[in-house]
Structure formats: structure tokens, C-alpha cells
Tab-separated table of C-alpha atoms in Angstrom:
chain	number	residue	atom	x	y	z
A	1	UNK	CA	83.901	129.672	68.673
A	2	UNK	CA	81.196	128.722	70.876
A	3	UNK	CA	82.452	127.107	74.515
A	4	UNK	CA	80.408	123.824	75.097
A	5	UNK	CA	81.811	122.377	77.905
A	6	UNK	CA	84.557	120.666	79.551
A	7	UNK	CA	85.014	117.063	80.154
A	8	UNK	CA	88.071	114.755	80.880
A	9	UNK	CA	90.267	117.226	80.614
A	10	UNK	CA	89.260	118.844	77.507
A	11	UNK	CA	87.623	121.882	76.445
A	12	UNK	CA	85.100	121.654	73.789
A	13	UNK	CA	84.186	124.202	71.654
A	14	UNK	CA	81.500	124.578	68.173
A	15	UNK	CA	81.635	126.887	65.587
A	16	UNK	CA	78.490	126.477	62.755
A	17	UNK	CA	79.148	122.622	61.695
A	18	UNK	CA	82.900	122.708	62.999
A	19	UNK	CA	83.829	120.926	66.572
A	20	UNK	CA	86.894	121.213	68.597
A	21	UNK	CA	88.551	119.551	71.230
A	22	UNK	CA	91.540	121.039	73.297
A	23	UNK	CA	93.435	119.311	75.852
A	24	UNK	CA	93.908	122.184	78.655
A	25	UNK	CA	97.537	120.354	79.638
A	26	UNK	CA	99.265	119.881	76.376
A	27	UNK	CA	97.173	121.672	73.993
A	28	UNK	CA	96.653	119.189	71.785
A	29	UNK	CA	93.657	119.511	69.925
A	30	UNK	CA	91.000	117.133	68.143
A	31	UNK	CA	89.258	117.692	65.388
A	32	UNK	CA	85.827	115.715	64.792
A	33	UNK	CA	83.975	115.172	61.451
A	34	UNK	CA	81.441	118.032	60.606
A	35	UNK	CA	78.209	117.767	62.139
A	36	UNK	CA	75.485	118.851	59.454
A	37	UNK	CA	72.312	120.364	61.523
A	38	UNK	CA	69.091	122.305	60.285
A	39	UNK	CA	69.118	125.914	61.733
A	40	UNK	CA	66.382	124.899	64.615
A	41	UNK	CA	68.343	122.538	65.993
A	42	UNK	CA	70.985	124.682	68.791
A	43	UNK	CA	73.387	122.767	70.754
A	44	UNK	CA	73.714	123.830	74.372
A	45	UNK	CA	76.438	121.502	75.938
A	46	UNK	CA	78.480	118.439	75.332
A	47	UNK	CA	80.478	115.796	77.130
A	48	UNK	CA	82.724	112.970	76.824
A	49	UNK	CA	82.127	109.602	77.775
A	50	UNK	CA	85.325	108.526	78.622
A	51	UNK	CA	89.068	109.742	77.868
A	52	UNK	CA	89.625	109.845	74.546
A	53	UNK	CA	92.501	107.440	74.853
A	54	UNK	CA	89.657	104.935	75.673
A	55	UNK	CA	88.876	102.608	73.205
A	56	UNK	CA	85.113	103.180	73.839
A	57	UNK	CA	85.527	107.216	74.129
A	58	UNK	CA	82.425	109.008	72.602
A	59	UNK	CA	81.451	112.787	72.048
A	60	UNK	CA	78.251	113.855	73.242
A	61	UNK	CA	76.496	116.906	71.894
A	62	UNK	CA	73.016	118.203	73.562
A	63	UNK	CA	70.739	120.538	71.679
A	64	UNK	CA	67.174	121.050	72.076
A	65	UNK	CA	65.914	118.962	69.761
A	66	UNK	CA	68.505	115.961	69.341
A	67	UNK	CA	71.462	114.373	71.091
A	68	UNK	CA	74.709	114.188	68.635
A	69	UNK	CA	77.024	111.054	69.096
A	70	UNK	CA	80.714	110.628	67.727
A	71	UNK	CA	82.438	107.610	68.570
A	72	UNK	CA	86.115	108.426	68.352
A	73	UNK	CA	88.657	107.672	65.647
A	74	UNK	CA	85.105	107.063	63.237
A	75	UNK	CA	84.270	109.606	60.648
A	76	UNK	CA	80.364	110.342	60.992
A	77	UNK	CA	77.797	111.127	63.653
A	78	UNK	CA	75.073	109.445	65.200
A	79	UNK	CA	71.630	111.459	65.588
A	80	UNK	CA	69.301	110.669	68.023
A	81	UNK	CA	66.079	112.429	68.726
A	82	UNK	CA	65.931	114.003	72.762
A	83	UNK	CA	62.373	113.587	73.967
A	84	UNK	CA	62.206	115.463	76.562
A	85	UNK	CA	59.059	118.137	77.729
A	86	UNK	CA	61.583	120.319	79.727
A	87	UNK	CA	65.290	121.815	78.913
A	88	UNK	CA	68.137	120.150	80.501
A	89	UNK	CA	70.011	121.934	82.519
A	90	UNK	CA	72.760	119.682	83.511
A	91	UNK	CA	74.001	116.055	82.756
A	92	UNK	CA	76.391	113.859	84.555
A	93	UNK	CA	77.988	110.539	84.719
A	94	UNK	CA	77.476	108.108	87.425
A	95	UNK	CA	78.147	104.393	87.837
A	96	UNK	CA	77.986	104.055	84.105
A	97	UNK	CA	74.629	105.947	83.803
A	98	UNK	CA	73.725	109.144	82.226
A	99	UNK	CA	71.450	111.278	85.129
A	100	UNK	CA	70.064	114.767	83.988
A	101	UNK	CA	68.231	117.370	85.809
A	102	UNK	CA	65.306	119.901	84.333
A	103	UNK	CA	64.227	122.658	84.607
A	104	UNK	CA	61.575	121.844	87.171
A	105	UNK	CA	64.160	120.079	89.113
A	106	UNK	CA	63.235	116.469	87.842
A	107	UNK	CA	65.785	114.067	88.070
A	108	UNK	CA	66.055	111.893	84.734
A	109	UNK	CA	68.200	109.304	83.270
A	110	UNK	CA	69.245	109.153	79.539
A	111	UNK	CA	70.139	106.043	77.800
A	112	UNK	CA	71.064	105.730	73.646
A	113	UNK	CA	70.970	101.911	73.675
A	114	UNK	CA	68.847	99.730	72.687
A	115	UNK	CA	67.029	102.880	71.798
A	116	UNK	CA	67.351	106.409	72.728
A	117	UNK	CA	65.195	107.321	75.967
A	118	UNK	CA	64.615	109.914	78.441
A	119	UNK	CA	63.446	108.213	81.416
A	120	UNK	CA	61.944	110.622	84.840
A	121	UNK	CA	63.122	108.987	87.970
A	122	UNK	CA	60.603	107.847	90.885
A	123	UNK	CA	62.327	109.838	93.519
A	124	UNK	CA	60.796	111.698	96.534
A	125	UNK	CA	61.971	114.842	98.693
A	126	UNK	CA	63.023	114.031	102.194
A	127	UNK	CA	60.987	115.886	104.593
A	128	UNK	CA	63.750	118.221	105.758
A	129	UNK	CA	64.753	119.670	102.897
A	130	UNK	CA	63.824	122.776	101.672
A	131	UNK	CA	63.463	123.424	97.723
A	132	UNK	CA	65.007	126.067	96.335
A	133	UNK	CA	63.125	128.198	94.298
A	134	UNK	CA	65.891	131.468	92.655
A	135	UNK	CA	68.233	129.124	91.309
A	136	UNK	CA	68.607	125.674	89.489
A	137	UNK	CA	70.274	122.873	91.676
A	138	UNK	CA	73.736	121.285	90.640
A	139	UNK	CA	74.373	117.508	90.175
A	140	UNK	CA	77.576	116.871	91.763
A	141	UNK	CA	79.088	113.024	91.859
A	142	UNK	CA	81.379	112.756	95.534
A	143	UNK	CA	82.888	109.221	95.094
A	144	UNK	CA	79.755	106.561	95.248
A	145	UNK	CA	77.129	109.399	95.721
A	146	UNK	CA	75.266	111.143	93.835
A	147	UNK	CA	74.557	114.666	95.688
A	148	UNK	CA	72.610	117.733	94.685
A	149	UNK	CA	73.712	120.927	95.916
A	150	UNK	CA	70.434	123.640	96.219
A	151	UNK	CA	70.752	127.425	97.033
A	152	UNK	CA	68.301	128.168	99.699
A	153	UNK	CA	67.301	131.705	99.485
A	154	UNK	CA	69.599	134.552	97.478
A	155	UNK	CA	73.014	134.762	96.844
A	156	UNK	CA	73.172	138.726	97.339
A	157	UNK	CA	72.018	138.349	101.230
A	158	UNK	CA	71.504	135.243	103.171
A	159	UNK	CA	71.334	132.097	101.033
A	160	UNK	CA	72.818	128.895	101.955
A	161	UNK	CA	74.016	125.587	100.349
A	162	UNK	CA	71.652	122.639	100.759
A	163	UNK	CA	73.168	119.240	99.834
A	164	UNK	CA	70.942	116.397	99.335
A	165	UNK	CA	71.928	112.422	98.527
A	166	UNK	CA	70.358	110.099	96.365
A	167	UNK	CA	69.199	107.043	97.983
A	168	UNK	CA	68.213	104.568	95.496
A	169	UNK	CA	68.048	101.994	98.219
A	170	UNK	CA	64.704	103.648	99.376
A	171	UNK	CA	61.497	102.579	97.882
A	172	UNK	CA	60.780	104.702	96.169
A	173	UNK	CA	64.488	106.383	95.619
A	174	UNK	CA	64.812	109.608	97.627
A	175	UNK	CA	66.526	112.600	98.245
A	176	UNK	CA	68.238	112.752	101.721
A	177	UNK	CA	69.483	116.041	103.113
A	178	UNK	CA	73.235	115.789	104.175
A	179	UNK	CA	74.159	118.023	107.290
A	180	UNK	CA	77.918	117.316	106.747
A	181	UNK	CA	79.888	116.649	103.614
A	182	UNK	CA	82.554	115.049	105.906
A	183	UNK	CA	86.116	115.080	104.347
A	184	UNK	CA	84.755	115.818	101.008
A	185	UNK	CA	84.429	119.267	99.039
A	186	UNK	CA	82.492	120.060	96.310
A	187	UNK	CA	83.143	122.480	93.004
A	188	UNK	CA	80.443	124.169	91.352
A	189	UNK	CA	79.800	127.080	88.960
A	190	UNK	CA	76.954	129.574	88.056
A	191	UNK	CA	77.824	128.669	84.251
A	192	UNK	CA	76.125	125.789	83.711
A	193	UNK	CA	78.294	124.161	80.447
A	194	UNK	CA	81.105	123.708	83.345
A	195	UNK	CA	81.488	120.239	85.066
A	196	UNK	CA	80.781	120.068	88.865
A	197	UNK	CA	83.479	117.753	90.536
A	198	UNK	CA	84.413	116.993	94.119
A	199	UNK	CA	87.445	116.439	96.352
A	200	UNK	CA	88.339	114.166	98.955
A	201	UNK	CA	90.652	115.366	101.808
A	202	UNK	CA	91.101	118.729	100.231
A	203	UNK	CA	93.798	119.978	103.107
A	204	UNK	CA	96.353	117.824	100.738
A	205	UNK	CA	96.380	120.804	98.870
A	206	UNK	CA	95.606	123.876	101.244
A	207	UNK	CA	91.836	123.193	100.912
A	208	UNK	CA	89.164	122.783	103.406
A	209	UNK	CA	86.602	119.778	103.831
A	210	UNK	CA	82.968	120.133	104.011
A	211	UNK	CA	83.149	123.171	101.851
A	212	UNK	CA	81.656	123.952	98.422
A	213	UNK	CA	83.736	125.861	96.652
A	214	UNK	CA	82.245	128.469	93.923
A	215	UNK	CA	84.328	131.062	91.557
A	216	UNK	CA	85.164	134.639	93.448
A	217	UNK	CA	82.934	137.603	92.516
A	218	UNK	CA	85.727	139.789	91.718
A	219	UNK	CA	87.914	139.462	88.862
A	220	UNK	CA	90.624	141.093	90.270
A	221	UNK	CA	90.514	138.820	93.405
A	222	UNK	CA	93.942	136.676	94.066
A	223	UNK	CA	91.460	134.005	95.163
A	224	UNK	CA	89.291	132.622	91.801
A	225	UNK	CA	87.538	130.060	94.487
A	226	UNK	CA	85.496	131.235	97.543
A	227	UNK	CA	85.004	128.306	100.367
A	228	UNK	CA	81.794	128.272	101.821
A	229	UNK	CA	81.089	125.443	104.548
A	230	UNK	CA	77.858	124.013	104.441
A	231	UNK	CA	74.929	125.585	106.384
A	232	UNK	CA	77.178	129.312	106.057
A	233	UNK	CA	75.467	132.255	104.173
A	234	UNK	CA	76.883	132.670	100.742
A	235	UNK	CA	77.331	136.785	99.529
A	236	UNK	CA	77.700	138.094	96.314
A	237	UNK	CA	78.753	135.208	94.478
A	238	UNK	CA	77.847	136.495	90.779
A	239	UNK	CA	81.016	135.521	88.166
A	240	UNK	CA	79.602	132.990	85.802
A	241	UNK	CA	83.212	131.187	85.105
């Protein structure tokens, strides 16, 4: 089975026309109805819009051509054409809205009602922001903030993480560079199917604030995560899980 992502505590898998959601805590499995697609349709990722226990929960599958929606407890899929010029790298939910970022680092919103729409967000870069060219950025929801984490430089030598906050109060909207994360820690993965997330006051469980956590480069390491303080150099982070 092919791994599509993780959302609201569930691993999401596909195998041809079959889908499977697995609760990572209990092992409980949920099987959505079969999904019939043509051979040109390649499903890249999946997210839940709400916990499965919620009455308005639905599963969204994203392909190169379509968005497929399954309203939980129903027996059918709804198909929407995906009208986007570029491949969507990552999709997050922020304040009840779907935001996505594509290959040329363009921020977009996705809506399904009253009709499917992928809309580019008119947003400018702050003057002190360096746009990374070697790696695609990550979107991270942190409390009431939508952040973009960008890697400036190279993973092997002296790359550093740069964090920008989406400021929708400006006209036009603006990415504003953050010098500190204060009491927040961010978690990202090189595998874009995995969700990014944030944690307030990570010292409660022995973590560190003002840090970005990335998977360890060594499979044999006792520490599965490496904490990189914002502004410090990043070295040899190559493991994609």
C-alpha cells in the first residue's frame, strides 16, 4: 500500500482503488468506499478536514488532476477538477481555510464550495527575507499564526532556517521575517506527505523553545529528532521520515 499522509491521528494509505485509514493509537481501521480513477490520475497526498468522530469530517485526496472528497459515513466520492498551473507541494488547514504552497513558492487558497477554486494569494516578501532556492519551503500552523519555514543555503554545509509570518492585516498581505519563535517549537519533515506541526512551551516534555525539529540523519541514533535553534546552521539532515 502507498502512504499518502497522516492527519488527525490517522495514517492514510491507498492501493489502487482501495483506501485505508489507521488510527496510530488504537490500530482501528476505517475503509472508505472504493475510488475509481483513470490511469492518468496519480494521488499524491491526503488530509482529513476534521477528526473522524466529527459529524462534518471528510477525507480529501489530491492528485495531479482532481481533488476527491469523501464525506465520512457516506458511500461515494465527489470529484472536483484541480485547476492549478503548478504542482501543490503542501496543504494545511488554517482558521477553517485550506492554504497551499506550490513549486515556485506561491501561496494559494483552495475552496470546494460553492464551486472548486484555487486562488493565488496576493502576498509580498518582506525586505529582509532571503528566498531559498535549493529546497521547497514548509507551511506550519502555530497557534493563530501561519508560518513559512525556508532553508537558506545547503543542508550539508551551512544552511540556516528562516521563518516568516503571514501578515494578512497588511495591504497587500506580507511575509514578515521572525527573529525568534519565542516559546514555540516547530516540527517539519523532508517527506512532504507528513504534516508539519508546532508545540507551545516544549520544555514541559524536555524540549526546547525557539527551535525547529527535524528528523535525525542517522537511523541508528537514539535521538529521532534534532533541535535546531532558529538562526543556527543545519548539518546533514538527509533522512526523509
